[in-house]
Coordinates of C-alpha atoms and ligand atoms in Angstrom, one line a residue:
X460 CA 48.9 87.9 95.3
X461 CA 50.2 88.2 91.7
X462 CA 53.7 86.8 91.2
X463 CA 55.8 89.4 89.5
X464 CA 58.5 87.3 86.9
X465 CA 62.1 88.5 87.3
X466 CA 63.4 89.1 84.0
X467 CA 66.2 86.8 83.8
X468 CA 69.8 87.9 82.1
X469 CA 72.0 85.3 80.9
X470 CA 76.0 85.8 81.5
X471 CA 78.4 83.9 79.5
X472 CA 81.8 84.0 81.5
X473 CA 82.7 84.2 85.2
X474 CA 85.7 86.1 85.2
X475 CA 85.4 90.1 86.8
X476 CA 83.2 91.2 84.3
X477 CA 80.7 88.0 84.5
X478 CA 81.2 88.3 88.1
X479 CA 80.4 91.9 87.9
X480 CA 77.0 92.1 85.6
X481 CA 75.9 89.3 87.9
X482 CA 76.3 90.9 91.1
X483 CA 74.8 94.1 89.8
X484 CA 71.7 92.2 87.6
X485 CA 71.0 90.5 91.4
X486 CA 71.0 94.0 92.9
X487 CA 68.7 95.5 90.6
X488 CA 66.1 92.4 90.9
X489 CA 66.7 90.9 87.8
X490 CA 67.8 87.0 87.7
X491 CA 71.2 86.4 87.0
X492 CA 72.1 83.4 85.2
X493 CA 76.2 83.1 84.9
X494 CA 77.9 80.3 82.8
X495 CA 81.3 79.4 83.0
X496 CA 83.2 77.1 81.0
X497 CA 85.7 76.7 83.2
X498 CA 85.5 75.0 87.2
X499 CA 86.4 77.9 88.5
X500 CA 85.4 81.7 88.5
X501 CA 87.8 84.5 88.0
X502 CA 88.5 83.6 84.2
X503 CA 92.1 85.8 83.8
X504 CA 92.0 86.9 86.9
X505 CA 93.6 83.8 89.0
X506 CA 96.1 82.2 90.7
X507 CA 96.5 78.0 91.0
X508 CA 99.0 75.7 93.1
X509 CA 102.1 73.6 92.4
X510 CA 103.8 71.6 94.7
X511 CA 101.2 72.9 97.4
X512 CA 102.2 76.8 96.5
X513 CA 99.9 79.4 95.8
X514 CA 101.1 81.0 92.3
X515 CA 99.0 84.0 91.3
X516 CA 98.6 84.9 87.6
X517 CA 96.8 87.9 87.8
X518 CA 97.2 91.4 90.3
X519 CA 100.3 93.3 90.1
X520 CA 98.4 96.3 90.6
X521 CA 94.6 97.4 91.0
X522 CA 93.6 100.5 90.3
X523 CA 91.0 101.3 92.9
X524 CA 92.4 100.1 95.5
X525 CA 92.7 103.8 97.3
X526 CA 89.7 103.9 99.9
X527 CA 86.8 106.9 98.5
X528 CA 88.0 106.5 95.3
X529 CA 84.6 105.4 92.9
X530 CA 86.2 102.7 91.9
X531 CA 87.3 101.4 95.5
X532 CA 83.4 101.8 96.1
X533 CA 82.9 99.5 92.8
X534 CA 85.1 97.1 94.5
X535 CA 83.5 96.9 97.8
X536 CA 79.8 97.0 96.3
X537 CA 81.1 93.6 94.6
X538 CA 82.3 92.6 97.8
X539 CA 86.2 91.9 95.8
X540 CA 88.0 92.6 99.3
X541 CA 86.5 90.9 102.4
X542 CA 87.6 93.3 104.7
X543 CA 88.6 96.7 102.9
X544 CA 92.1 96.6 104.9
X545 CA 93.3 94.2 102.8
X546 CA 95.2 96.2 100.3
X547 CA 99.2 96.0 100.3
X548 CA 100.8 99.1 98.9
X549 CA 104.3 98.5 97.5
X550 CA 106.9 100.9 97.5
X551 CA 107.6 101.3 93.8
X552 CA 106.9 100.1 90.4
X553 CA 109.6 98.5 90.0
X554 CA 113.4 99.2 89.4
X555 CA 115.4 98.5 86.3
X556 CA 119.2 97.7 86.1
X557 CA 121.4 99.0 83.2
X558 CA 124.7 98.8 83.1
X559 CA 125.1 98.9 87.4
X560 CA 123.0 101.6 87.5
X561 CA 119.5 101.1 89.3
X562 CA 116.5 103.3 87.9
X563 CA 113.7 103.1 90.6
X564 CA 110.1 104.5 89.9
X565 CA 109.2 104.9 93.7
X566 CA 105.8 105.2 94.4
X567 CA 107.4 108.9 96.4
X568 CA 107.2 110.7 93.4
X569 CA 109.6 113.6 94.6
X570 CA 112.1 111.1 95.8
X571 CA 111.7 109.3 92.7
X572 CA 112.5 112.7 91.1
X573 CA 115.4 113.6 92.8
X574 CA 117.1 110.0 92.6
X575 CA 116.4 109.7 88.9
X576 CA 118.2 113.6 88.4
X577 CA 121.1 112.2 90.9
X578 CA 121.4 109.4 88.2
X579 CA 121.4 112.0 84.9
X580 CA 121.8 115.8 85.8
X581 CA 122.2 115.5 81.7
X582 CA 118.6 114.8 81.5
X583 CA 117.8 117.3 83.6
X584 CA 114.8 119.1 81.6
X585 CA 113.4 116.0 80.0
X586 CA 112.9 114.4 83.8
X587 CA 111.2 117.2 84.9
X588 CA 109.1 117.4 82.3
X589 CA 108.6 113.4 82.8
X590 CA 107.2 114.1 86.5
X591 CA 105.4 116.6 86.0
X592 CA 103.0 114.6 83.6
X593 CA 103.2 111.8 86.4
X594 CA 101.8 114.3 89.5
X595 CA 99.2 115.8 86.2
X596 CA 98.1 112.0 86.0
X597 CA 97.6 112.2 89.7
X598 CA 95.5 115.1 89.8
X599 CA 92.8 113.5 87.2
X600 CA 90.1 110.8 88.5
X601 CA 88.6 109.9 85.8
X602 CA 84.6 108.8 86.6
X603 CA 84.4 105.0 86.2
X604 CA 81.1 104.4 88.0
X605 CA 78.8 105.8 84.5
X606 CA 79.6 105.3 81.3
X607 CA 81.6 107.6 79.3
X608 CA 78.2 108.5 77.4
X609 CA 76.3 109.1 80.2
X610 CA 77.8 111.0 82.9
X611 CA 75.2 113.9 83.3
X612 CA 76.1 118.0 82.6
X613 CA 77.5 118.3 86.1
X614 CA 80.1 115.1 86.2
X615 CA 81.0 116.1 82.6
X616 CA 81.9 119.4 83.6
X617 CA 83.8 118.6 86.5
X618 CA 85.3 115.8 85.3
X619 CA 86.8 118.4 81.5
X620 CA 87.7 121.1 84.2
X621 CA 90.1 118.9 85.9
X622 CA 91.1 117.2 82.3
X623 CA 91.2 120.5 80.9
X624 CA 94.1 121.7 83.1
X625 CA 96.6 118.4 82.4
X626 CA 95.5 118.7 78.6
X627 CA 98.7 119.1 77.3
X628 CA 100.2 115.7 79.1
X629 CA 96.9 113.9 77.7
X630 CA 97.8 114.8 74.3
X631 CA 101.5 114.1 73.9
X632 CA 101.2 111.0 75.5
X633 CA 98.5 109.6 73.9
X634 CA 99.9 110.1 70.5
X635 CA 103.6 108.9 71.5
X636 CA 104.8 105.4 72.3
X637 CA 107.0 105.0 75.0
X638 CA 109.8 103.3 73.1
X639 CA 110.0 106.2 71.0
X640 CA 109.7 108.7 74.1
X641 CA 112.7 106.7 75.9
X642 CA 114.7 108.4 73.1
X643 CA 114.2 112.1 75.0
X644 CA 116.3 111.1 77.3
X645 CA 120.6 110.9 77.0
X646 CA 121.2 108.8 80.0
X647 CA 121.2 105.1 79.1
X648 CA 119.9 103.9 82.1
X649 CA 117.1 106.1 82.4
X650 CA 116.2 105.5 78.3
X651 CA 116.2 101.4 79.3
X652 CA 113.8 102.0 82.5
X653 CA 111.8 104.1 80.7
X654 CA 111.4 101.6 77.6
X655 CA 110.8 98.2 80.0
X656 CA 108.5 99.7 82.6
X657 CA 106.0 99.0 79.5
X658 CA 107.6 97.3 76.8
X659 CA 106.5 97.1 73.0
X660 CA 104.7 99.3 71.2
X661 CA 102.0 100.8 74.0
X662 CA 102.0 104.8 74.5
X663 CA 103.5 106.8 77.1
X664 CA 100.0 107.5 78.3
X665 CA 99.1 104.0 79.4
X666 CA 102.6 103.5 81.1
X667 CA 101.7 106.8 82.8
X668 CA 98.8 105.7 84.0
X669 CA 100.3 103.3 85.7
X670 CA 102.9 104.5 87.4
X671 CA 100.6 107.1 88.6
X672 CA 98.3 104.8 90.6
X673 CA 101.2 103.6 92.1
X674 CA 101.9 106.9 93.0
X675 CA 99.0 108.2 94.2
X676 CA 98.8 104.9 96.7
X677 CA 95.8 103.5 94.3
X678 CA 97.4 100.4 92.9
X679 CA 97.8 98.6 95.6
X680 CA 97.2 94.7 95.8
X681 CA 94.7 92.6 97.5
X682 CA 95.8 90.0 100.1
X683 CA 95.9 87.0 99.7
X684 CA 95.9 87.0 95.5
X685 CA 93.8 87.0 92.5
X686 CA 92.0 84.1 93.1
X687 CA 90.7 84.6 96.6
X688 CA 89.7 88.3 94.5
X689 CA 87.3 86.4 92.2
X690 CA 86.0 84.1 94.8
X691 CA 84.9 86.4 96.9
X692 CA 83.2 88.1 94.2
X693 CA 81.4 84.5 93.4
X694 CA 80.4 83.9 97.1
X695 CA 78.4 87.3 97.2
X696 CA 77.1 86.6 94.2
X697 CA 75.7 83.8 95.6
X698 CA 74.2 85.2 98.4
X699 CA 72.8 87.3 96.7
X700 CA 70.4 84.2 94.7
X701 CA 72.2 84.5 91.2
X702 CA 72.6 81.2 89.7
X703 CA 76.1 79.7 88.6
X704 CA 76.4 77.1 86.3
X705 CA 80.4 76.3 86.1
X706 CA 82.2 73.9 83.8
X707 CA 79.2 75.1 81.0
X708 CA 80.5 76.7 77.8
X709 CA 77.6 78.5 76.1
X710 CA 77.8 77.0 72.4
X711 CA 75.1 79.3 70.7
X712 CA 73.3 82.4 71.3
X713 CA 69.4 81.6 70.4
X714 CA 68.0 84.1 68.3
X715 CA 64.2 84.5 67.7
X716 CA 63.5 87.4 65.6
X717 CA 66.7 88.5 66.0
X718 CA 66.1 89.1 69.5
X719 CA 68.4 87.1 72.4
X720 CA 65.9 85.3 73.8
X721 CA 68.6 82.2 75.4
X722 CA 71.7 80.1 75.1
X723 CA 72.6 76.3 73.9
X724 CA 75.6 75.0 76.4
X725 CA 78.1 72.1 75.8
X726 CA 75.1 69.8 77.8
X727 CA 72.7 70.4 75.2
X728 CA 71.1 72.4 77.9
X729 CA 69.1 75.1 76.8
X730 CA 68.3 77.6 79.2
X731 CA 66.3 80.7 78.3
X732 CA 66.1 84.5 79.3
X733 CA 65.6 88.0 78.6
X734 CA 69.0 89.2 78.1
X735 CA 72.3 87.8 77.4
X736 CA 75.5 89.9 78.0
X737 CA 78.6 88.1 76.8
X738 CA 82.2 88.8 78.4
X739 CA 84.3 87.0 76.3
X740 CA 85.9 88.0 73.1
X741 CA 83.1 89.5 70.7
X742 CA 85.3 87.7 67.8
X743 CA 84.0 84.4 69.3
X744 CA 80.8 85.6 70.1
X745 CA 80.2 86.4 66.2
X746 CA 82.1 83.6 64.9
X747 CA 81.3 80.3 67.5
X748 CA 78.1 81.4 69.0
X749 CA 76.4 83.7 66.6
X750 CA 77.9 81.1 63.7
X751 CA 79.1 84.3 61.9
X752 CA 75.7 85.5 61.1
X753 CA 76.6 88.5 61.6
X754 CA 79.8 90.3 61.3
X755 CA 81.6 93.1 63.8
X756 CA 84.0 94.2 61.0
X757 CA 85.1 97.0 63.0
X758 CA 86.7 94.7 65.8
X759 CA 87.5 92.4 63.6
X760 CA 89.7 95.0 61.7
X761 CA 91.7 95.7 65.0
X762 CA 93.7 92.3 64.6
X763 CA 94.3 92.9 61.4
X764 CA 95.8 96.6 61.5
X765 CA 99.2 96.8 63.5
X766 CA 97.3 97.0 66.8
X767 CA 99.3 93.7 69.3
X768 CA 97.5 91.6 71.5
X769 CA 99.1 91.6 74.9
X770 CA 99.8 88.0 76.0
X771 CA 103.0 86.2 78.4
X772 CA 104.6 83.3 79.7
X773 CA 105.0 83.5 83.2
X774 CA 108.2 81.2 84.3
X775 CA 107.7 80.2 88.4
X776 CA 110.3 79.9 90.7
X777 CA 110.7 78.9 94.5
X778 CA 114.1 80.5 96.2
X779 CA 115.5 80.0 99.1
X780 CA 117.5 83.0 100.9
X781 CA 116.1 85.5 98.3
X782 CA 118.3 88.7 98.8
X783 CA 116.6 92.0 99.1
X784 CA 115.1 93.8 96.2
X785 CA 112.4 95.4 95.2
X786 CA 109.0 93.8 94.2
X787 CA 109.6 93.9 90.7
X788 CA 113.3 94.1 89.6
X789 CA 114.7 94.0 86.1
X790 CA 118.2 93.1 85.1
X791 CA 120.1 93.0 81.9
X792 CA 120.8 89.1 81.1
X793 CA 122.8 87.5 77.7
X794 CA 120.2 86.7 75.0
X795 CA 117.5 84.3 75.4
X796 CA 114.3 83.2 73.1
X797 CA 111.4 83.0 74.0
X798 CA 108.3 82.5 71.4
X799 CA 109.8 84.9 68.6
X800 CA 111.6 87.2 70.1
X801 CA 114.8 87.3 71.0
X802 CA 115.5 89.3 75.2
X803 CA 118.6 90.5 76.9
X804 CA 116.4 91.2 80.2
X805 CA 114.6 89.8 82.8
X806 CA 111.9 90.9 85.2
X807 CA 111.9 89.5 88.3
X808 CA 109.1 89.7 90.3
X809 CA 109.1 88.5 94.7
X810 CA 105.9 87.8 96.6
X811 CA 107.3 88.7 99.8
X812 CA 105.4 92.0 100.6
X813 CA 102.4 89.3 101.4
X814 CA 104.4 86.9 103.4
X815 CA 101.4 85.1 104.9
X816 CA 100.5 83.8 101.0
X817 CA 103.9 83.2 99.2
X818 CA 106.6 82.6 102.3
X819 CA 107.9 79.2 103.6
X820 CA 110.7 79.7 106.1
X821 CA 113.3 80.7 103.7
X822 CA 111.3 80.0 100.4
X823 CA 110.2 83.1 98.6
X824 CA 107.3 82.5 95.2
X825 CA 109.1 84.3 92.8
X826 CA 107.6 85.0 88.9
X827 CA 109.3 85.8 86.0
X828 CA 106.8 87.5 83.2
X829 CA 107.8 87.6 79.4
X830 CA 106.1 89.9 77.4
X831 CA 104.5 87.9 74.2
X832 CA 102.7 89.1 71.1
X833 CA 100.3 87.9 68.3
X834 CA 103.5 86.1 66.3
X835 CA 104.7 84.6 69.7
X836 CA 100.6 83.1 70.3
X837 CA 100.5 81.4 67.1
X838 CA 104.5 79.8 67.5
X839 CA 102.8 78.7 70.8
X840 CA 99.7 77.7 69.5
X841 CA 101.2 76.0 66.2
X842 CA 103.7 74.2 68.5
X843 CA 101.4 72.3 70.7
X844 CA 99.0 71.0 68.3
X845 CA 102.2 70.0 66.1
X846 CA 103.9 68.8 68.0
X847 CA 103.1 68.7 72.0
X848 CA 106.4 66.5 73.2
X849 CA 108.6 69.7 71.7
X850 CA 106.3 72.0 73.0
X851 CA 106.8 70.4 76.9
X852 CA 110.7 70.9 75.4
X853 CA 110.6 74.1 74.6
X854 CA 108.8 74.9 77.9
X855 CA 111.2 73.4 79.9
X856 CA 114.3 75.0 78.0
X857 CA 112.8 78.5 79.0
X858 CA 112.5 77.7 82.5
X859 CA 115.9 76.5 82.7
X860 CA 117.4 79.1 80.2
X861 CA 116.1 81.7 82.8
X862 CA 116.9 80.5 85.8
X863 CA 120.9 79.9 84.6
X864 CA 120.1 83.8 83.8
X865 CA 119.1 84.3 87.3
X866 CA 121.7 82.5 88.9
X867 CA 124.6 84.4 86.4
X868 CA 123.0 87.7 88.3
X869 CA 122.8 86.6 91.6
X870 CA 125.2 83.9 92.0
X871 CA 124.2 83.9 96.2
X872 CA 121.3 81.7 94.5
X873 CA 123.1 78.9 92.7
X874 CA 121.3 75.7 94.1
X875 CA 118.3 77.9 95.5
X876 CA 116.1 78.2 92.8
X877 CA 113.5 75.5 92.3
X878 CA 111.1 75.5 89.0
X879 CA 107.6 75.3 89.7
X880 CA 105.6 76.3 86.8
X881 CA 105.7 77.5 83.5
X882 CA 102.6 79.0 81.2
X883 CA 102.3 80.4 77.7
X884 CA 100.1 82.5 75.4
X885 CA 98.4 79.1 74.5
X886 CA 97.8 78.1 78.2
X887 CA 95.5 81.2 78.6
X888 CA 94.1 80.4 75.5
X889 CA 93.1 76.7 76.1
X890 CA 91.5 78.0 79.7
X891 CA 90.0 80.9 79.0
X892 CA 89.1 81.1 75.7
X893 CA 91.3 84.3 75.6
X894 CA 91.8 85.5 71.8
X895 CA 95.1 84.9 70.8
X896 CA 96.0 84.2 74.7
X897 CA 95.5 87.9 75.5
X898 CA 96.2 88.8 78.9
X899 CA 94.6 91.8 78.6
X900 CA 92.9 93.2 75.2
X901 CA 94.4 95.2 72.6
X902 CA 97.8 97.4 73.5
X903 CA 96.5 100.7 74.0
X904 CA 99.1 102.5 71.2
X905 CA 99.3 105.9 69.6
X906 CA 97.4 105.0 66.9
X907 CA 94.2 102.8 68.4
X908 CA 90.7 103.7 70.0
X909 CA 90.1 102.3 73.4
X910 CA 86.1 101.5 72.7
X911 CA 84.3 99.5 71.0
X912 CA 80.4 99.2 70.9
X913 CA 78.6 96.9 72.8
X914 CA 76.0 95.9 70.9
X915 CA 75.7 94.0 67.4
X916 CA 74.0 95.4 65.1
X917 CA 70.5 94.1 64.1
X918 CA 70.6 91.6 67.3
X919 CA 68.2 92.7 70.0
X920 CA 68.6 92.2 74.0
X921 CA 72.4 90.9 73.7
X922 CA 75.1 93.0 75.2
X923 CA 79.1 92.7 75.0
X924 CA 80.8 93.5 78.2
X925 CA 84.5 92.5 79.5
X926 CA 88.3 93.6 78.7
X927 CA 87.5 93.4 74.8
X928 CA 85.6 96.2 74.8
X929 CA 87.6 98.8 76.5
X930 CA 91.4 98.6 75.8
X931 CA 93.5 97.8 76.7
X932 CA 91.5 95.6 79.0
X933 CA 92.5 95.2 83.3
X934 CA 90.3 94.1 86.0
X935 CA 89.2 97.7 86.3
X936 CA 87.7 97.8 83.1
X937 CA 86.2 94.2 83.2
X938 CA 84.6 95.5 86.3
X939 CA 83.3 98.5 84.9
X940 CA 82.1 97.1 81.6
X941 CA 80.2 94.5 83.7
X942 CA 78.7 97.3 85.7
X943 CA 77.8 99.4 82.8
X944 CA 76.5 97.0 80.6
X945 CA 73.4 96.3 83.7
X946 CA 73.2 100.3 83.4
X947 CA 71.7 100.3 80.6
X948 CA 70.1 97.3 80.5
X949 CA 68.2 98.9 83.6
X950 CA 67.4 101.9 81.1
X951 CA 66.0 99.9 78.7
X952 CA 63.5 98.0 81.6
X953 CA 62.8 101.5 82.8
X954 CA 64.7 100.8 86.3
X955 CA 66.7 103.3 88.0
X956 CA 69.4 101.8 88.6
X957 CA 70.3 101.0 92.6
X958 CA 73.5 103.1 93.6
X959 CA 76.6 101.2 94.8
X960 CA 76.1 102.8 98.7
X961 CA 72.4 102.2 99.1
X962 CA 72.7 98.3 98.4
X963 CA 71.7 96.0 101.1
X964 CA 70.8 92.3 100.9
X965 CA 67.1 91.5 102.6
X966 CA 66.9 88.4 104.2
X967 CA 63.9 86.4 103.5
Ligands
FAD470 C1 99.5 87.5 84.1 C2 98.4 88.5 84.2 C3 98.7 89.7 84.8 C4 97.7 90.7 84.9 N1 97.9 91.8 85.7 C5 96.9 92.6 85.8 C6 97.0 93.7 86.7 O1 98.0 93.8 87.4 N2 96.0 94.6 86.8 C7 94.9 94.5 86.1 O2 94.0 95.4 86.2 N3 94.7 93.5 85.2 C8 95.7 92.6 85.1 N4 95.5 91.5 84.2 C9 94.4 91.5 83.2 C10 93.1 91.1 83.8 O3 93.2 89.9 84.4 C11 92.0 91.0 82.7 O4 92.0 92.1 81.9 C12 90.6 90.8 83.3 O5 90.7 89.8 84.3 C13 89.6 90.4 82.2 O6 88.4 90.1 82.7 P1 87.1 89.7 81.8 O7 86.1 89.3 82.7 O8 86.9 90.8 80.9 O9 87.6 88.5 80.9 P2 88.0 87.0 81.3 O10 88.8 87.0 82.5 O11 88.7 86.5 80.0 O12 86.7 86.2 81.5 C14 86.0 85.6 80.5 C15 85.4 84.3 81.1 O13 84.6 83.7 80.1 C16 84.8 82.3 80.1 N5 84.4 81.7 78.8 C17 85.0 81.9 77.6 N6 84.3 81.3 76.6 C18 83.2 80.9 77.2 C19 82.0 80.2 76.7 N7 81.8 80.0 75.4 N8 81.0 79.9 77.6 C20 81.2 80.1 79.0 N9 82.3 80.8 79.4 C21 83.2 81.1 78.6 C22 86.3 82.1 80.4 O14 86.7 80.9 80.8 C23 86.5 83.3 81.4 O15 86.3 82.8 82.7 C24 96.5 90.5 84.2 C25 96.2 89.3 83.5 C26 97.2 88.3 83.5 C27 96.9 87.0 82.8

């Protein structure tokens, strides 16, 4: 009986989108190959421990996570949740403090409503006008399980019908940010919720996307945390025969006759294939492993135009006796630095609504994320390769500096608070290779594309996939570039492509 070869596609990166393509190259009978540089999967999408606590450092919300949705079904055909149950719905989005007045955006959008026009009757048109583009949002799923490209006459149809009747909301918040939109609105307190439910200079469109998986109960989060998430996506992988090769960074792509035909690793290992789809940033893919043989001026350009990378430090906290408050809860503090920039606010974010996880007795996990930017990455950066003992200062200053802040708020919590952890743009640089520390890719802003091609021209058989080609990045879009990338791939080889339903694993 004649042996028929596998063709064998080579991931670089483990995190959702590696994960993904390797999950879905295995269900389509190829051979996946994925290489990690890291020991662990799940690249951005993680948690770790300190002083035995979980600390996630992913999920605040995952879109998909609303059962018949396509991308729920992407998430269970990647086996992300091991038992689909395991989704915690919050409440809200947050609520933001100005001045004593508390702004919530409840994920009950007509309560929401009616508490934010209880706050200012004076804004009484521009808050209508505000919810009505949040229940347009709702109305819209946008097909996730294709690529844009390649839907078919039918899904495109259905899918502009539905887009065609929310039009106007698509337009004017695409092409306003949401700093300059707070400025609709007379009330002070709405203006500041409005302005740090997405800070910096991201359009309404994005922050209304967000608040409107919230409120259609499909940005929920998974049990248990980001890195149980990404495991369970490795373990399935596993099963299904893909190979994993972790603590490898791919050094070089080889090329013969332009073609991908295999990858160097830090080992010296060479390891060859038929494919290789990359995950990570394509600016390192051109510059470290294609040693900048080619070019990809048009992404390259993006960093260079006023178009921010989103990055963060994320301050960690365990509290004893944590009052009640909502999941995320933002407060006006005195000024603080941190990187560059100078805040008056803090965002305070409780584990509690998954107790099980991040609850001790009376000990609550509690996080506190800074938005950061390019100039904040390189003061990072710059600081802790000049000088690393100031960098630890600085660090430590911030974590203190914030939790006097917390304490001046809630003074029920003086001697409560214990620092656990602190991280910075350059930490998620220096573990995952992230470009300029990005948590997610480029801000998706009035004035910026959210694609960006997958291919480089004049290479054969090598693919880019992950957050860097679909702004502004989220596990949703790592998963479906990963997805989307084997697509076509698939295309190429002539396979029709397995659906996500009709996948079963046969036992040999
Ligand atoms: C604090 C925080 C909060 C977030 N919150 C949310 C949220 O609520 N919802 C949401 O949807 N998204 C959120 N995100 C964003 C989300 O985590 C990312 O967009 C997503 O995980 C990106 O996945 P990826 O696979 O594209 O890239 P990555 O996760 O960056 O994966 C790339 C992988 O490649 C590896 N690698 C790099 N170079 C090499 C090499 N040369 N060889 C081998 N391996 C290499 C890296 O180590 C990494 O594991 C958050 C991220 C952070 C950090």
């Amino acid at each position: 009986m004649a042996i028929i070869r596998r063709p064998t596609i080579i991931v670089v990166g483990a995190g959702i989108a590696g994960l993904t393509a390797g999950i879905r190259a295995e269900q389509n009978g190829f051979h996946a190959i994925v290489l990690e540089s890291q020991p662990v999967v799940g690249g951005l999408c993680t948690g770790w421990y300190r002083k035995g606590r979980y600390l996630d450092g992913c999920i605040h919300w995952l879109t998909g996570s609303k059962k018949d949705t396509e991308l729920f079904k992407m998430w269970q055909n990647v086996h992300a949740f091991k038992d689909e149950n395991d989704i915690i719905d919050l409440d809200t989005f947050g609520t933001y403090e100005y001045d004593g007045v508390q702004v919530p955006f409840y994920a009950d959008v007509d309560k929401a409503e009616k508490t934010w026009l209880e706050i200012a009757p004076e804004d009484k048109k521009e808050i209508k006008k505000f919810f009505k583009m949040v229940r347009d949002f709702m109305s819209v799923e946008t097909p996730c399980n294709r690529p844009m490209n390649n839907l078919g006459l039918k899904t495109y149809l259905k899918v502009g019908i539905s887009v065609l009747k929310v039009w106007p909301s698509y337009l004017l918040t695409m092409k306003i940010d949401t700093d300059k939109y707070a400025l609709k609105f007379k009330n002070p307190a709405i203006r500041n919720a409005i302005k740090l439910c997405q800070p910096g200079p991201g359009n309404l469109f994005s922050m209304l996307y967000s608040y409107s998986t919230i409120t259609s109960e499909n940005g929920g989060i998974p049990k248990g945390g980001s890195k149980l998430f990404a495991e369970n996506m490795k373990e399935y992988f596993l099963e299904l025969g893909g190979t994993l090769k972790l603590s490898t960074e791919v050094k070089e792509i080889i090329l013969e006759k332009k073609k991908a035909v295999g990858v160097i690793t830090n080992k010296g290992e060479e390891i060859r294939g038929d494919y290789v789809v990359t995950t990570i940033s394509p600016e390192l893919v051109v510059n470290n492993l294609l040693d900048s043989k080619y070019q990809l001026n048009s992404f390259m350009k993006r960093f260079k135009k006023n178009n921010p990378v989103p990055t963060c430090c994320l301050l960690y906290y365990e509290v004893e006796d944590l009052p009640e408050l909502d999941t995320q809860f933002t407060f006006q503090t005195k000024e603080f630095i941190c990187g560059t920039q100078k805040f008056n606010h803090i965002g305070l974010r409780n584990y509690r609504y998954d107790p099980e996880t991040y609850v001790k007795g009376n000990k609550t996990i509690v996080c506190v994320l800074i938005d950061q930017y390019d100039d904040d990455y390189f003061y990072w950066d710059n600081l802790y390769y000049s000088n690393k003992e100031g960098y630890y200062n600085v660090k430590e200053k911030l974590l203190k500096d914030v939790q006097d802040r917390i304490v001046d708020r809630f003074k029920e919590l003086k001697g409560k608070i214990t620092p656990l952890d602190i991280s910075t743009p350059h930490t998620f640089k220096r573990y995952t290779n992230s470009s300029r520390g990005g948590f997610m890719s480029f801000l998706f802003t009035s004035k910026n594309s959210m694609y960006h091609a997958e291919k480089i021209r004049g290479v054969k058989n090598l693919y880019l996939a992950g957050q860097w080609v679909s702004s502004p990045g989220g596990v949703p879009f790592a998963l479906m570039t990963g997805q989307h990338i084997i697509q076509k791939i698939c295309r190429k080889e002539s396979i029709k492509c397995i659906s996500l339903n009709n996948f079963k694993i046969v036992k040999n």
